Amino acid sequence: MIKVGINGYGTIGRRVAQAIMLQKDMTVTGIVKTKPDYVARFASHNFKLFSPDDKSRKQLEEGGLRVSGTLENLIDDSDIIVDATPEGIGAKNLPAYKKAGIKATFQGGEEPSVAEASFNAYANFEESTGKNYVRVVSCNTTGLARTLSSIKSAYGIKHVSATLIRRATDPNDSKKGPINAVEPGLKFPSHHAPDLRTVLGDVDIDTVAVKVPTTLMHVHVIQVDLQKETSIDHVLENFLRYQRILLISGKDGMSSTAQIMDFARERSRNRSDLYEVAVWRESVNLKGMKLNYIQAVHQESDVVPENVDAIRAMFETMDREKSLSATDMTLNIGNKVF
Ligand code: NAD
């Protein structure tokens, strides 16, 4: 059993905690919360609560919650920490992990330099083998890495150009915007292109990101110059070989992210999550060697299976194929409904 502590129990941390609980070879030793809010209260039914420091421990206890200790104690009880704290805090926690000699995974909000390797299960599982510090790339980069790595291994890639239409914030956040504007990121390429290269290798890629007022998923419009000729049918068949890529269609009523999220609710998964990247079947188009497609990414959950696989790579307990299949089975990923 790999003993996993979760530091940071927000959008990502609480989902990873639940996914770890479902694995036969892993257990959750506890979670770190800062405040005695409704999330902490629910969490306290399933997990031991820890605090980042003595000050927040007092706050949690004053809120009526039983606290088992601080992060230091959680580290003592664990083999690895999944750090899912807000951007930049993971890097600040790294010295404590190093001092205690404990492994840790970080999330995409951290710089790549926080870890020894960046991780995507399809693109570069083996690069994290035996590592102590691994960063699971962001939700956008994970979505891009999944489909592009499948295309790269089947046809080779000359160049990628991707426009990322980004959700403004997550559904549980009432502070960030925009709420009535479209906000282009004014940088070419956006940070996603270099981030993608940390897992996909030396691929010529340009990205640009535009923020829009929605909380439901990111949408990526992708153009790939292939190295090898193919057909639309072959590209679709190739996507179907990958469990974490889901082909959807407007003909099934899924013409926007609203219906995709409703479809996820229909599937009755935990928190209505959609771990797979959803590619619109009819958007897959070929003009000579130029391939186009459009995909949607559920930002709250697509990195969850990746965190589970990263842990197995770091402990070298399963190879890529075995780990992915164990994770997919337990999270019910790739269970084709159409
Ligand atoms: P979040 O704000 O939802 O959750 C972070 C949690 O950590 C909160 O509960 C916060 O109270 C807590 N926290 C704050 N300071 C802490 C500290 N010092 N110690 C322990 N806990 C602390 O954030 P999130 O969206 O889950 O993001 C976490 C990481 O995952 C970031 O690197 C982010 O970039 C990345 N990520 C986010 C998404 C997404 O769409 N939300 C997707 C993929 C990756």
Tab-separated table of C-alpha atoms and ligand atoms in Angstrom:
chain	number	residue	atom	x	y	z
A	1	MET	CA	0.000	0.000	0.000
A	2	ILE	CA	1.384	3.408	-0.934
A	3	LYS	CA	0.469	5.893	1.811
A	4	VAL	CA	-0.594	9.178	0.204
A	5	GLY	CA	-1.045	12.502	2.037
A	6	ILE	CA	-2.972	15.273	0.268
A	7	ASN	CA	-1.733	18.812	0.895
A	8	GLY	CA	-4.351	21.288	-0.392
A	9	TYR	CA	-7.937	20.062	-0.586
A	10	GLY	CA	-9.558	22.309	-3.200
A	11	THR	CA	-10.763	21.587	-6.740
A	12	ILE	CA	-7.927	19.182	-7.548
A	13	GLY	CA	-6.899	17.881	-4.099
A	14	ARG	CA	-10.320	16.586	-3.117
A	15	ARG	CA	-10.760	14.773	-6.430
A	16	VAL	CA	-7.328	13.173	-6.251
A	17	ALA	CA	-8.042	12.086	-2.650
A	18	GLN	CA	-11.206	10.306	-3.750
A	19	ALA	CA	-9.461	8.661	-6.712
A	20	ILE	CA	-6.637	7.414	-4.454
A	21	MET	CA	-9.223	5.891	-2.089
A	22	LEU	CA	-10.489	3.789	-5.001
A	23	GLN	CA	-7.052	2.297	-5.773
A	24	LYS	CA	-6.254	-1.155	-4.337
A	25	ASP	CA	-2.557	-0.289	-3.946
A	26	MET	CA	-2.923	3.144	-2.287
A	27	THR	CA	-4.433	4.684	0.803
A	28	VAL	CA	-5.033	8.285	1.921
A	29	THR	CA	-3.255	9.088	5.195
A	30	GLY	CA	-4.909	12.480	5.579
A	31	ILE	CA	-5.624	15.832	3.985
A	32	VAL	CA	-4.425	19.348	4.790
A	33	LYS	CA	-7.067	22.063	5.140
A	34	THR	CA	-6.592	25.680	6.124
A	35	LYS	CA	-10.123	26.706	7.150
A	36	PRO	CA	-13.102	25.068	8.908
A	37	ASP	CA	-15.448	25.509	5.918
A	38	TYR	CA	-18.109	23.126	4.548
A	39	VAL	CA	-15.467	21.311	2.490
A	40	ALA	CA	-13.413	20.588	5.628
A	41	ARG	CA	-16.534	19.391	7.459
A	42	PHE	CA	-17.446	16.913	4.708
A	43	ALA	CA	-13.804	15.818	4.400
A	44	SER	CA	-13.608	15.099	8.128
A	45	HIS	CA	-16.115	12.240	7.669
A	46	ASN	CA	-13.723	10.380	5.351
A	47	PHE	CA	-10.215	11.583	6.091
A	48	LYS	CA	-7.932	12.586	8.949
A	49	LEU	CA	-7.569	16.383	8.920
A	50	PHE	CA	-4.197	18.110	9.177
A	51	SER	CA	-3.316	21.817	9.049
A	52	PRO	CA	-0.426	23.591	7.318
A	53	ASP	CA	0.735	25.123	10.633
A	54	ASP	CA	-0.235	25.689	14.270
A	55	LYS	CA	-2.154	28.896	13.506
A	56	SER	CA	-4.568	27.204	11.096
A	57	ARG	CA	-4.754	24.170	13.390
A	58	LYS	CA	-6.175	26.487	16.048
A	59	GLN	CA	-8.640	27.934	13.530
A	60	LEU	CA	-9.830	24.454	12.507
A	61	GLU	CA	-10.194	23.362	16.135
A	62	GLU	CA	-12.079	26.536	17.035
A	63	GLY	CA	-14.412	25.637	14.164
A	64	GLY	CA	-15.185	22.380	15.967
A	65	LEU	CA	-13.041	20.068	13.840
A	66	ARG	CA	-10.754	17.343	15.131
A	67	VAL	CA	-7.224	17.916	13.813
A	68	SER	CA	-4.702	15.059	13.745
A	69	GLY	CA	-1.650	17.308	13.447
A	70	THR	CA	0.212	19.617	11.096
A	71	LEU	CA	1.706	18.988	7.644
A	72	GLU	CA	4.869	17.787	9.374
A	73	ASN	CA	2.887	14.977	11.080
A	74	LEU	CA	1.143	14.077	7.806
A	75	ILE	CA	4.554	13.798	6.135
A	76	ASP	CA	5.653	11.406	8.913
A	77	ASP	CA	2.579	9.219	8.285
A	78	SER	CA	2.962	9.138	4.461
A	79	ASP	CA	5.154	7.751	1.647
A	80	ILE	CA	4.263	10.594	-0.720
A	81	ILE	CA	2.493	13.973	-0.642
A	82	VAL	CA	0.203	15.093	-3.459
A	83	ASP	CA	0.676	18.847	-3.303
A	84	ALA	CA	-2.484	20.481	-4.680
A	85	THR	CA	-2.059	23.854	-3.027
A	86	PRO	CA	-2.627	27.086	-5.020
A	87	GLU	CA	-0.031	28.159	-7.628
A	88	GLY	CA	3.378	28.914	-6.153
A	89	ILE	CA	2.754	27.384	-2.716
A	90	GLY	CA	3.969	23.973	-3.905
A	91	ALA	CA	7.398	25.470	-4.641
A	92	LYS	CA	7.442	26.934	-1.116
A	93	ASN	CA	6.598	23.482	0.320
A	94	LEU	CA	9.355	21.708	-1.628
A	95	PRO	CA	12.140	22.365	0.956
A	96	ALA	CA	9.994	20.742	3.696
A	97	TYR	CA	9.479	17.638	1.511
A	98	LYS	CA	13.186	17.477	0.708
A	99	LYS	CA	14.146	17.864	4.363
A	100	ALA	CA	11.831	15.006	5.336
A	101	GLY	CA	13.048	12.893	2.395
A	102	ILE	CA	9.506	12.313	1.148
A	103	LYS	CA	8.366	12.106	-2.470
A	104	ALA	CA	5.831	14.632	-3.812
A	105	THR	CA	3.748	15.353	-6.880
A	106	PHE	CA	2.971	18.954	-7.811
A	107	GLN	CA	0.306	20.448	-10.061
A	108	GLY	CA	0.399	22.472	-13.268
A	109	GLY	CA	0.267	25.857	-11.531
A	110	GLU	CA	3.870	25.314	-10.441
A	111	GLU	CA	6.843	26.034	-12.685
A	112	PRO	CA	8.393	22.940	-14.319
A	113	SER	CA	11.588	23.598	-12.324
A	114	VAL	CA	9.792	22.588	-9.080
A	115	ALA	CA	10.168	18.920	-10.078
A	116	GLU	CA	12.572	16.480	-11.692
A	117	ALA	CA	10.036	15.654	-14.415
A	118	SER	CA	6.693	16.838	-15.789
A	119	PHE	CA	4.109	14.116	-16.307
A	120	ASN	CA	1.437	13.016	-18.725
A	121	ALA	CA	0.459	9.348	-18.711
A	122	TYR	CA	0.212	8.979	-22.508
A	123	ALA	CA	3.084	11.249	-23.468
A	124	ASN	CA	5.921	10.399	-21.062
A	125	PHE	CA	4.993	8.038	-18.180
A	126	GLU	CA	8.478	6.458	-18.162
A	127	GLU	CA	10.294	9.787	-17.604
A	128	SER	CA	8.933	9.856	-14.029
A	129	THR	CA	10.099	6.318	-13.214
A	130	GLY	CA	11.740	6.306	-9.778
A	131	LYS	CA	11.673	10.117	-9.481
A	132	ASN	CA	11.112	11.879	-6.139
A	133	TYR	CA	9.477	15.074	-7.431
A	134	VAL	CA	7.067	15.104	-10.360
A	135	ARG	CA	4.772	17.818	-11.707
A	136	VAL	CA	1.494	16.761	-13.332
A	137	VAL	CA	0.965	19.305	-16.115
A	138	SER	CA	-2.073	21.624	-16.112
A	139	CYS	CA	-5.581	20.733	-17.249
A	140	ASN	CA	-5.096	22.429	-20.642
A	141	THR	CA	-1.688	20.868	-21.220
A	142	THR	CA	-3.025	17.437	-20.168
A	143	GLY	CA	-5.878	17.703	-22.698
A	144	LEU	CA	-3.507	18.769	-25.485
A	145	ALA	CA	-0.878	16.168	-24.580
A	146	ARG	CA	-3.427	13.342	-24.725
A	147	THR	CA	-4.646	13.882	-28.271
A	148	LEU	CA	-1.367	15.213	-29.651
A	149	SER	CA	0.712	12.323	-28.290
A	150	SER	CA	-1.704	9.876	-29.926
A	151	ILE	CA	-1.356	11.773	-33.227
A	152	LYS	CA	2.416	12.077	-32.881
A	153	SER	CA	2.931	8.347	-32.446
A	154	ALA	CA	0.597	7.440	-35.337
A	155	TYR	CA	1.521	10.030	-37.985
A	156	GLY	CA	4.336	12.272	-36.704
A	157	ILE	CA	3.868	16.015	-36.215
A	158	LYS	CA	5.479	18.819	-38.267
A	159	HIS	CA	3.693	21.714	-36.580
A	160	VAL	CA	0.760	22.388	-34.213
A	161	SER	CA	-1.290	25.544	-33.913
A	162	ALA	CA	-3.830	25.576	-31.065
A	163	THR	CA	-6.319	28.190	-29.884
A	164	LEU	CA	-7.389	27.629	-26.273
A	165	ILE	CA	-10.765	29.051	-25.281
A	166	ARG	CA	-10.441	29.006	-21.523
A	167	ARG	CA	-13.131	28.917	-18.835
A	168	ALA	CA	-12.812	32.039	-16.672
A	169	THR	CA	-12.806	30.149	-13.376
A	170	ASP	CA	-14.138	27.021	-11.630
A	171	PRO	CA	-17.841	26.606	-10.711
A	172	ASN	CA	-17.218	27.017	-6.949
A	173	ASP	CA	-15.519	30.417	-7.387
A	174	SER	CA	-17.566	33.635	-7.271
A	175	LYS	CA	-14.660	36.071	-7.320
A	176	LYS	CA	-12.817	35.796	-10.622
A	177	GLY	CA	-13.942	36.951	-14.049
A	178	PRO	CA	-14.481	38.121	-16.676
A	179	ILE	CA	-18.265	37.941	-16.275
A	180	ASN	CA	-19.154	39.876	-19.409
A	181	ALA	CA	-16.147	40.123	-21.683
A	182	VAL	CA	-13.813	38.089	-23.865
A	183	GLU	CA	-10.226	38.471	-22.730
A	184	PRO	CA	-7.484	37.419	-25.146
A	185	GLY	CA	-4.136	36.458	-23.679
A	186	LEU	CA	-1.909	38.820	-25.608
A	187	LYS	CA	1.126	36.571	-25.763
A	188	PHE	CA	2.151	34.399	-28.713
A	189	PRO	CA	2.797	31.676	-27.846
A	190	SER	CA	0.885	31.407	-24.581
A	191	HIS	CA	2.657	29.520	-21.771
A	192	HIS	CA	0.930	26.310	-22.912
A	193	ALA	CA	3.309	25.726	-25.850
A	194	PRO	CA	6.506	25.484	-23.764
A	195	ASP	CA	4.561	23.582	-21.096
A	196	LEU	CA	3.468	21.003	-23.661
A	197	ARG	CA	7.062	20.464	-24.717
A	198	THR	CA	7.913	19.396	-21.133
A	199	VAL	CA	5.909	16.211	-21.754
A	200	LEU	CA	5.664	15.867	-25.549
A	201	GLY	CA	9.305	16.557	-26.386
A	202	ASP	CA	10.579	18.823	-29.113
A	203	VAL	CA	7.362	19.535	-31.048
A	204	ASP	CA	6.953	22.747	-33.062
A	205	ILE	CA	3.821	24.216	-31.468
A	206	ASP	CA	2.130	27.615	-31.261
A	207	THR	CA	-0.665	28.313	-28.797
A	208	VAL	CA	-2.850	31.278	-27.949
A	209	ALA	CA	-5.388	31.477	-25.110
A	210	VAL	CA	-8.626	33.468	-24.836
A	211	LYS	CA	-10.589	33.668	-21.571
A	212	VAL	CA	-14.404	33.582	-21.801
A	213	PRO	CA	-17.196	33.987	-19.202
A	214	THR	CA	-17.999	30.350	-18.454
A	215	THR	CA	-17.095	27.839	-15.749
A	216	LEU	CA	-17.865	24.815	-17.939
A	217	MET	CA	-14.727	23.412	-19.549
A	218	HIS	CA	-11.998	24.683	-21.853
A	219	VAL	CA	-12.349	24.263	-25.633
A	220	HIS	CA	-9.309	23.781	-27.880
A	221	VAL	CA	-9.341	24.417	-31.644
A	222	ILE	CA	-6.354	22.501	-32.997
A	223	GLN	CA	-4.583	22.333	-36.354
A	224	VAL	CA	-1.808	19.815	-36.890
A	225	ASP	CA	0.533	19.520	-39.890
A	226	LEU	CA	1.151	15.776	-40.092
A	227	GLN	CA	4.276	14.016	-41.326
A	228	LYS	CA	2.367	11.073	-42.801
A	229	GLU	CA	-0.774	10.872	-44.947
A	230	THR	CA	-3.911	9.416	-43.371
A	231	SER	CA	-7.712	9.515	-43.574
A	232	ILE	CA	-10.398	10.941	-41.289
A	233	ASP	CA	-11.599	7.405	-40.469
A	234	HIS	CA	-8.106	6.359	-39.500
A	235	VAL	CA	-7.700	9.401	-37.218
A	236	LEU	CA	-11.016	8.573	-35.512
A	237	GLU	CA	-10.021	4.919	-35.106
A	238	ASN	CA	-6.690	6.009	-33.679
A	239	PHE	CA	-8.392	8.251	-31.077
A	240	LEU	CA	-10.666	5.327	-30.130
A	241	ARG	CA	-7.624	3.272	-29.106
A	242	TYR	CA	-7.087	5.621	-26.165
A	243	GLN	CA	-9.444	5.274	-23.184
A	244	ARG	CA	-8.871	8.840	-22.000
A	245	ILE	CA	-10.002	10.290	-25.326
A	246	LEU	CA	-13.770	10.282	-25.759
A	247	LEU	CA	-15.360	10.815	-29.175
A	248	ILE	CA	-18.584	12.784	-28.864
A	249	SER	CA	-20.997	14.144	-31.451
A	250	GLY	CA	-23.409	17.028	-31.968
A	251	LYS	CA	-25.763	14.347	-33.392
A	252	ASP	CA	-26.026	12.927	-29.844
A	253	GLY	CA	-27.088	16.355	-28.649
A	254	MET	CA	-23.656	17.398	-27.429
A	255	SER	CA	-23.206	20.607	-29.361
A	256	SER	CA	-21.655	22.601	-26.506
A	257	THR	CA	-19.886	22.250	-23.165
A	258	ALA	CA	-23.292	22.632	-21.446
A	259	GLN	CA	-24.483	19.281	-22.827
A	260	ILE	CA	-21.107	17.599	-22.277
A	261	MET	CA	-21.273	18.494	-18.589
A	262	ASP	CA	-24.897	17.342	-18.492
A	263	PHE	CA	-23.774	14.057	-20.095
A	264	ALA	CA	-21.179	13.752	-17.309
A	265	ARG	CA	-23.955	14.246	-14.736
A	266	GLU	CA	-26.021	11.535	-16.460
A	267	ARG	CA	-23.112	9.130	-16.043
A	268	SER	CA	-23.369	9.609	-12.257
A	269	ARG	CA	-19.648	9.764	-11.737
A	270	ASN	CA	-18.175	11.330	-8.616
A	271	ARG	CA	-18.851	15.087	-8.667
A	272	SER	CA	-20.127	14.732	-12.287
A	273	ASP	CA	-16.541	14.668	-13.484
A	274	LEU	CA	-15.388	13.925	-17.017
A	275	TYR	CA	-11.845	12.570	-16.818
A	276	GLU	CA	-11.604	12.037	-20.582
A	277	VAL	CA	-10.823	14.746	-23.121
A	278	ALA	CA	-13.881	14.995	-25.399
A	279	VAL	CA	-13.227	15.319	-29.157
A	280	TRP	CA	-16.099	16.301	-31.435
A	281	ARG	CA	-16.256	13.573	-34.095
A	282	GLU	CA	-17.535	15.910	-36.827
A	283	SER	CA	-14.812	18.486	-36.151
A	284	VAL	CA	-12.122	16.029	-37.290
A	285	ASN	CA	-11.150	17.242	-40.757
A	286	LEU	CA	-8.279	16.649	-43.137
A	287	LYS	CA	-7.039	18.847	-45.974
A	288	GLY	CA	-4.036	17.080	-47.447
A	289	MET	CA	-1.756	16.618	-44.439
A	290	LYS	CA	-3.448	19.347	-42.375
A	291	LEU	CA	-5.587	17.864	-39.598
A	292	ASN	CA	-8.157	19.923	-37.691
A	293	TYR	CA	-10.210	18.980	-34.647
A	294	ILE	CA	-11.949	20.556	-31.657
A	295	GLN	CA	-11.865	19.170	-28.120
A	296	ALA	CA	-13.297	20.049	-24.720
A	297	VAL	CA	-11.466	19.608	-21.410
A	298	HIS	CA	-13.092	19.290	-17.986
A	299	GLN	CA	-10.568	21.386	-16.100
A	300	GLU	CA	-11.623	20.154	-12.655
A	301	SER	CA	-10.961	16.474	-13.314
A	302	ASP	CA	-8.806	15.552	-16.332
A	303	VAL	CA	-5.574	15.654	-14.258
A	304	VAL	CA	-6.975	13.297	-11.587
A	305	PRO	CA	-6.071	9.950	-13.254
A	306	GLU	CA	-2.685	11.451	-14.171
A	307	ASN	CA	-1.898	12.092	-10.489
A	308	VAL	CA	-2.656	8.447	-9.698
A	309	ASP	CA	-0.421	7.147	-12.506
A	310	ALA	CA	2.383	9.568	-11.622
A	311	ILE	CA	2.534	8.007	-8.136
A	312	ARG	CA	2.897	4.482	-9.559
A	313	ALA	CA	5.624	5.650	-11.944
A	314	MET	CA	7.518	7.276	-9.058
A	315	PHE	CA	7.336	4.118	-6.906
A	316	GLU	CA	7.946	1.830	-9.916
A	317	THR	CA	5.161	-0.472	-8.731
A	318	MET	CA	3.512	-0.892	-12.149
A	319	ASP	CA	4.502	-0.235	-15.736
A	320	ARG	CA	2.571	2.246	-17.852
A	321	GLU	CA	0.092	-0.211	-19.299
A	322	LYS	CA	-0.793	-1.826	-15.956
A	323	SER	CA	-1.084	1.475	-14.115
A	324	LEU	CA	-3.303	3.107	-16.735
A	325	SER	CA	-5.552	0.106	-16.880
A	326	ALA	CA	-5.877	-0.045	-13.039
A	327	THR	CA	-6.665	3.676	-12.876
A	328	ASP	CA	-9.110	3.571	-15.783
A	329	MET	CA	-10.911	0.558	-14.335
A	330	THR	CA	-11.361	2.091	-10.881
A	331	LEU	CA	-12.481	5.485	-12.227
A	332	ASN	CA	-14.691	3.903	-14.895
A	333	ILE	CA	-12.753	5.652	-17.643
A	334	GLY	CA	-13.244	4.622	-21.236
A	335	ASN	CA	-16.491	2.841	-20.559
A	336	LYS	CA	-17.905	3.655	-23.996
A	337	VAL	CA	-21.548	4.699	-23.886
A	338	PHE	CA	-22.040	5.094	-27.640
B	1	NAD	P1	-8.026	25.572	-5.161
B	1	NAD	O1	-7.874	26.987	-4.792
B	1	NAD	O2	-9.353	25.053	-5.587
B	1	NAD	O3	-7.524	24.631	-3.975
B	1	NAD	C1	-6.378	24.869	-3.244
B	1	NAD	C2	-6.649	24.527	-1.794
B	1	NAD	O4	-5.462	24.689	-1.026
B	1	NAD	C3	-7.709	25.449	-1.162
B	1	NAD	O5	-8.608	24.653	-0.431
B	1	NAD	C4	-6.880	26.352	-0.236
B	1	NAD	O6	-7.623	26.762	0.893
B	1	NAD	C5	-5.778	25.419	0.155
B	1	NAD	N1	-4.557	26.078	0.623
B	1	NAD	C6	-4.177	27.363	0.492
B	1	NAD	N2	-2.976	27.551	1.059
B	1	NAD	C7	-2.588	26.359	1.564
B	1	NAD	C8	-1.446	25.920	2.271
B	1	NAD	N3	-0.431	26.727	2.560
B	1	NAD	N4	-1.374	24.611	2.625
B	1	NAD	C9	-2.366	23.746	2.338
B	1	NAD	N5	-3.498	24.124	1.682
B	1	NAD	C10	-3.587	25.407	1.287
B	1	NAD	O7	-6.932	25.300	-6.289
B	1	NAD	P2	-6.964	24.192	-7.415
B	1	NAD	O8	-7.785	24.697	-8.534
B	1	NAD	O9	-7.263	22.871	-6.819
B	1	NAD	O10	-5.461	24.259	-7.905
B	1	NAD	C11	-4.420	23.583	-7.245
B	1	NAD	C12	-3.299	23.347	-8.241
B	1	NAD	O11	-3.807	22.568	-9.318
B	1	NAD	C13	-2.737	24.627	-8.869
B	1	NAD	O12	-1.375	24.409	-9.155
B	1	NAD	C14	-3.521	24.729	-10.165
B	1	NAD	O13	-2.858	25.472	-11.162
B	1	NAD	C15	-3.617	23.257	-10.559
B	1	NAD	N6	-4.728	22.917	-11.444
B	1	NAD	C16	-5.948	23.502	-11.316
B	1	NAD	C17	-6.957	23.147	-12.198
B	1	NAD	C18	-8.315	23.791	-12.150
B	1	NAD	O14	-8.932	23.942	-13.166
B	1	NAD	N7	-8.809	24.181	-11.002
B	1	NAD	C19	-6.744	22.185	-13.177
B	1	NAD	C20	-5.498	21.561	-13.235
B	1	NAD	C21	-4.479	21.935	-12.380
